[in-house]
Amino acid sequence: MSDQTAPSSTDQTLANLLKEDRRFEPPAELAAAANVKADAYDAARADREGFWAEQAERLTWDTRWDRVLDWDNAPFAKWYVGGRLNAAYNCVDRHVEAGRGDKVAIHWVGEPEGDTRDITYAQLKDEVSQAANALTALGVGAGDRVAIYLPMIPEAIVTMLACARIGAPHTVVFGGFSADALASRIDDCQAKVVVTADGGYRRGTASALKPAVDEARTKTDKIEKVLVVRRTGQDLSVDGEDGWDDAVDVWWHDAVGGASTEHTPEAFDAEHPLYVMYTSGTTGKPKGILHTTGGYLTGAAYTHNAVFDLKPDTDVYWCTADIGWVTGHSYIVYGPLANGVTQVLYEGTPDAPEPGRWWKIIQDYQVTLFYTAPTAIRSFMKQGHEIPDRFDMSSLRILGSVGEPINPEAYVWYRHVIGGDRTPVVDTWWQTETGAVMISPLPGVTAGKPGSAMTAIPGIEADVVDDEGNPVPNGSGGYLVVTSPWPSMLRTIWGDDDRYVDTYWSRFKKQGYYFAGDGAKKDDDGDIWVLGRVDDVMNVSGHRLSTTEIESALVSHPKVAESAVVGASDPNTGQAVVAYVILRNEAGDGGPDIVKELSDHVRKEIGPIAKPRQIMIVPELPKTRSGKIMRRLLRDVAEGRAVGDTQTLADASIMDLISAGQATSTED
Ligand code: WT7
């Protein structure tokens, strides 16, 4: 890995990982009855398209495809060419038609205690049909985009499926994002309807959402209608305005509640756009990752079945991700529902009203498959095992992890304290762009190593390569690549084919590899250890944030002249945002509250997850002679290390100034 791009803590990480020799064999019973066995790897390798054709048979197609993959116009893929299907029909109706209408699809758990709702597949079908009719009545047709800005309530799933049912691609914007972030996403994909709620419950209080949509409407003129779920019943007015515009706003309970439960799903082309999910890249402008219907749904359903060894008749599944991220799309909505599972959906935070809330939910609903993120596991580790120990979690049989590398200690704690040493832990590597899990142990096959995502699952081909694109030998590090196309791959960046080709397919153009932006290492057995991003993208609590996006937010503050943001390793969140800021002359020293002011500003511009852990006011930034900021050096300071090689700096004394300033820097 080149020194310029790789985090400088990589060598140390590598050395630590090399010492990891614990192995966890799959439980014998699980192995014997596993959905996917060891032979699947070879079978898939021998006939990849045949393998993926078989996986697509999990779905119900209106018209069968006549060609599995069209890669003639690479990197623009078409999967299941000529096939037609309806994603919502596959996630809902077909289970009802098969006689499973009374099966619970969703055990919804609201944050306020006792606020629960069980929704069967038959009820889900009725609600999705009603919402589909209501959206149609609001003027949404096939191909129109709908933005969804909702808390974790059943209506979020219902809306996504209703959109899919009428062929209107949805773009779900995380409820923690600000009005600005919402507006820029709506603008980019030109969504004409927004579905939101008055608010949702977070840590015991009703937190408003609708005012952010109203604010977004002052920043974009694309929004024609706003459909509003009444969740909290809170007052919508802000600053004396009543917060309701009769020409635009419509209550969900009127529009959807009053709609017919009859709706005939139409079949769409396998390549019909299913959704756009925005994610951070190396520039300030978020990328609208486009997923289409047949390949995506095949990938989500197959991986959910294989990686969690799903037994739909007996398992109770729970993924704690928010619906606003890709994990919520693939592993709450599309994969699990296509597979006909019973799952838990929880609205609130893990500590509301008490720190054992998650474990109580597992106990109450007898959850068997549980999927969460390392950042959550680490925060529970900090609170100690006494809290989870109070609950009976013996129903659990498989635990999953996603979003960032899981450090071996967190993995072992998760397996031991939550899984009672019975449960395999599947560390699943994938991305918004890949749509579905790519690298992961198979719980009935793989002897897991704490900290390793192990190998590409059957049907997927990944490798670790050097600068020239040659596979590195076992025991070495390099860049993580996917070496052949896969059904749930992104099709493009919404409205920007060039950026799609540039970002993912230009680094290893000669080989035709997809470059994921991650560094990785192959150990002596050839198993993969993902080390984190090699570009200017941070991973904070399992969420990707772009350094440039936060820098732009800081520079938009009137007191700021220039800024540089780096991701510094953090014991709780994986990485944390550290910002270096040069103030404008006329701002003087910025005043006593400058750090809080800037921090609040980032929060307003992007959202609370982007809030810097630390903001340092500095006189200069370290730059090369060509003016490129040397983030490597800033990372050294942020992580409290001796500053590395400063030879290429235009002015080497700058790092002394910044390091000295470190001692007096302010933390928010
Ligand atoms: C980036 C993708 C996948 C859904 C949630 C995040 C990091 C993800 C792992 C893992 C090491 C991981 C990578 C990747 N990442 N899973 N198991 N081990 N790193 O989706 O926001 O698209 O972020 O998250 O850096 O590139 P995302």
XYZ file of C-alpha atoms in Angstrom, residues 39 85 98 201 325 402 428 548 583 636 665:
11
model
C -19.118 -27.652 -1.908
C -40.758 -9.182 -11.709
C -48.486 -19.625 -0.293
C -38.855 8.666 19.695
C -28.587 2.930 5.509
C -21.156 -5.190 9.745
C -19.698 -9.488 6.907
C -14.294 16.863 1.927
C -9.924 31.251 10.883
C -0.362 11.562 13.224
C -6.709 22.479 21.550
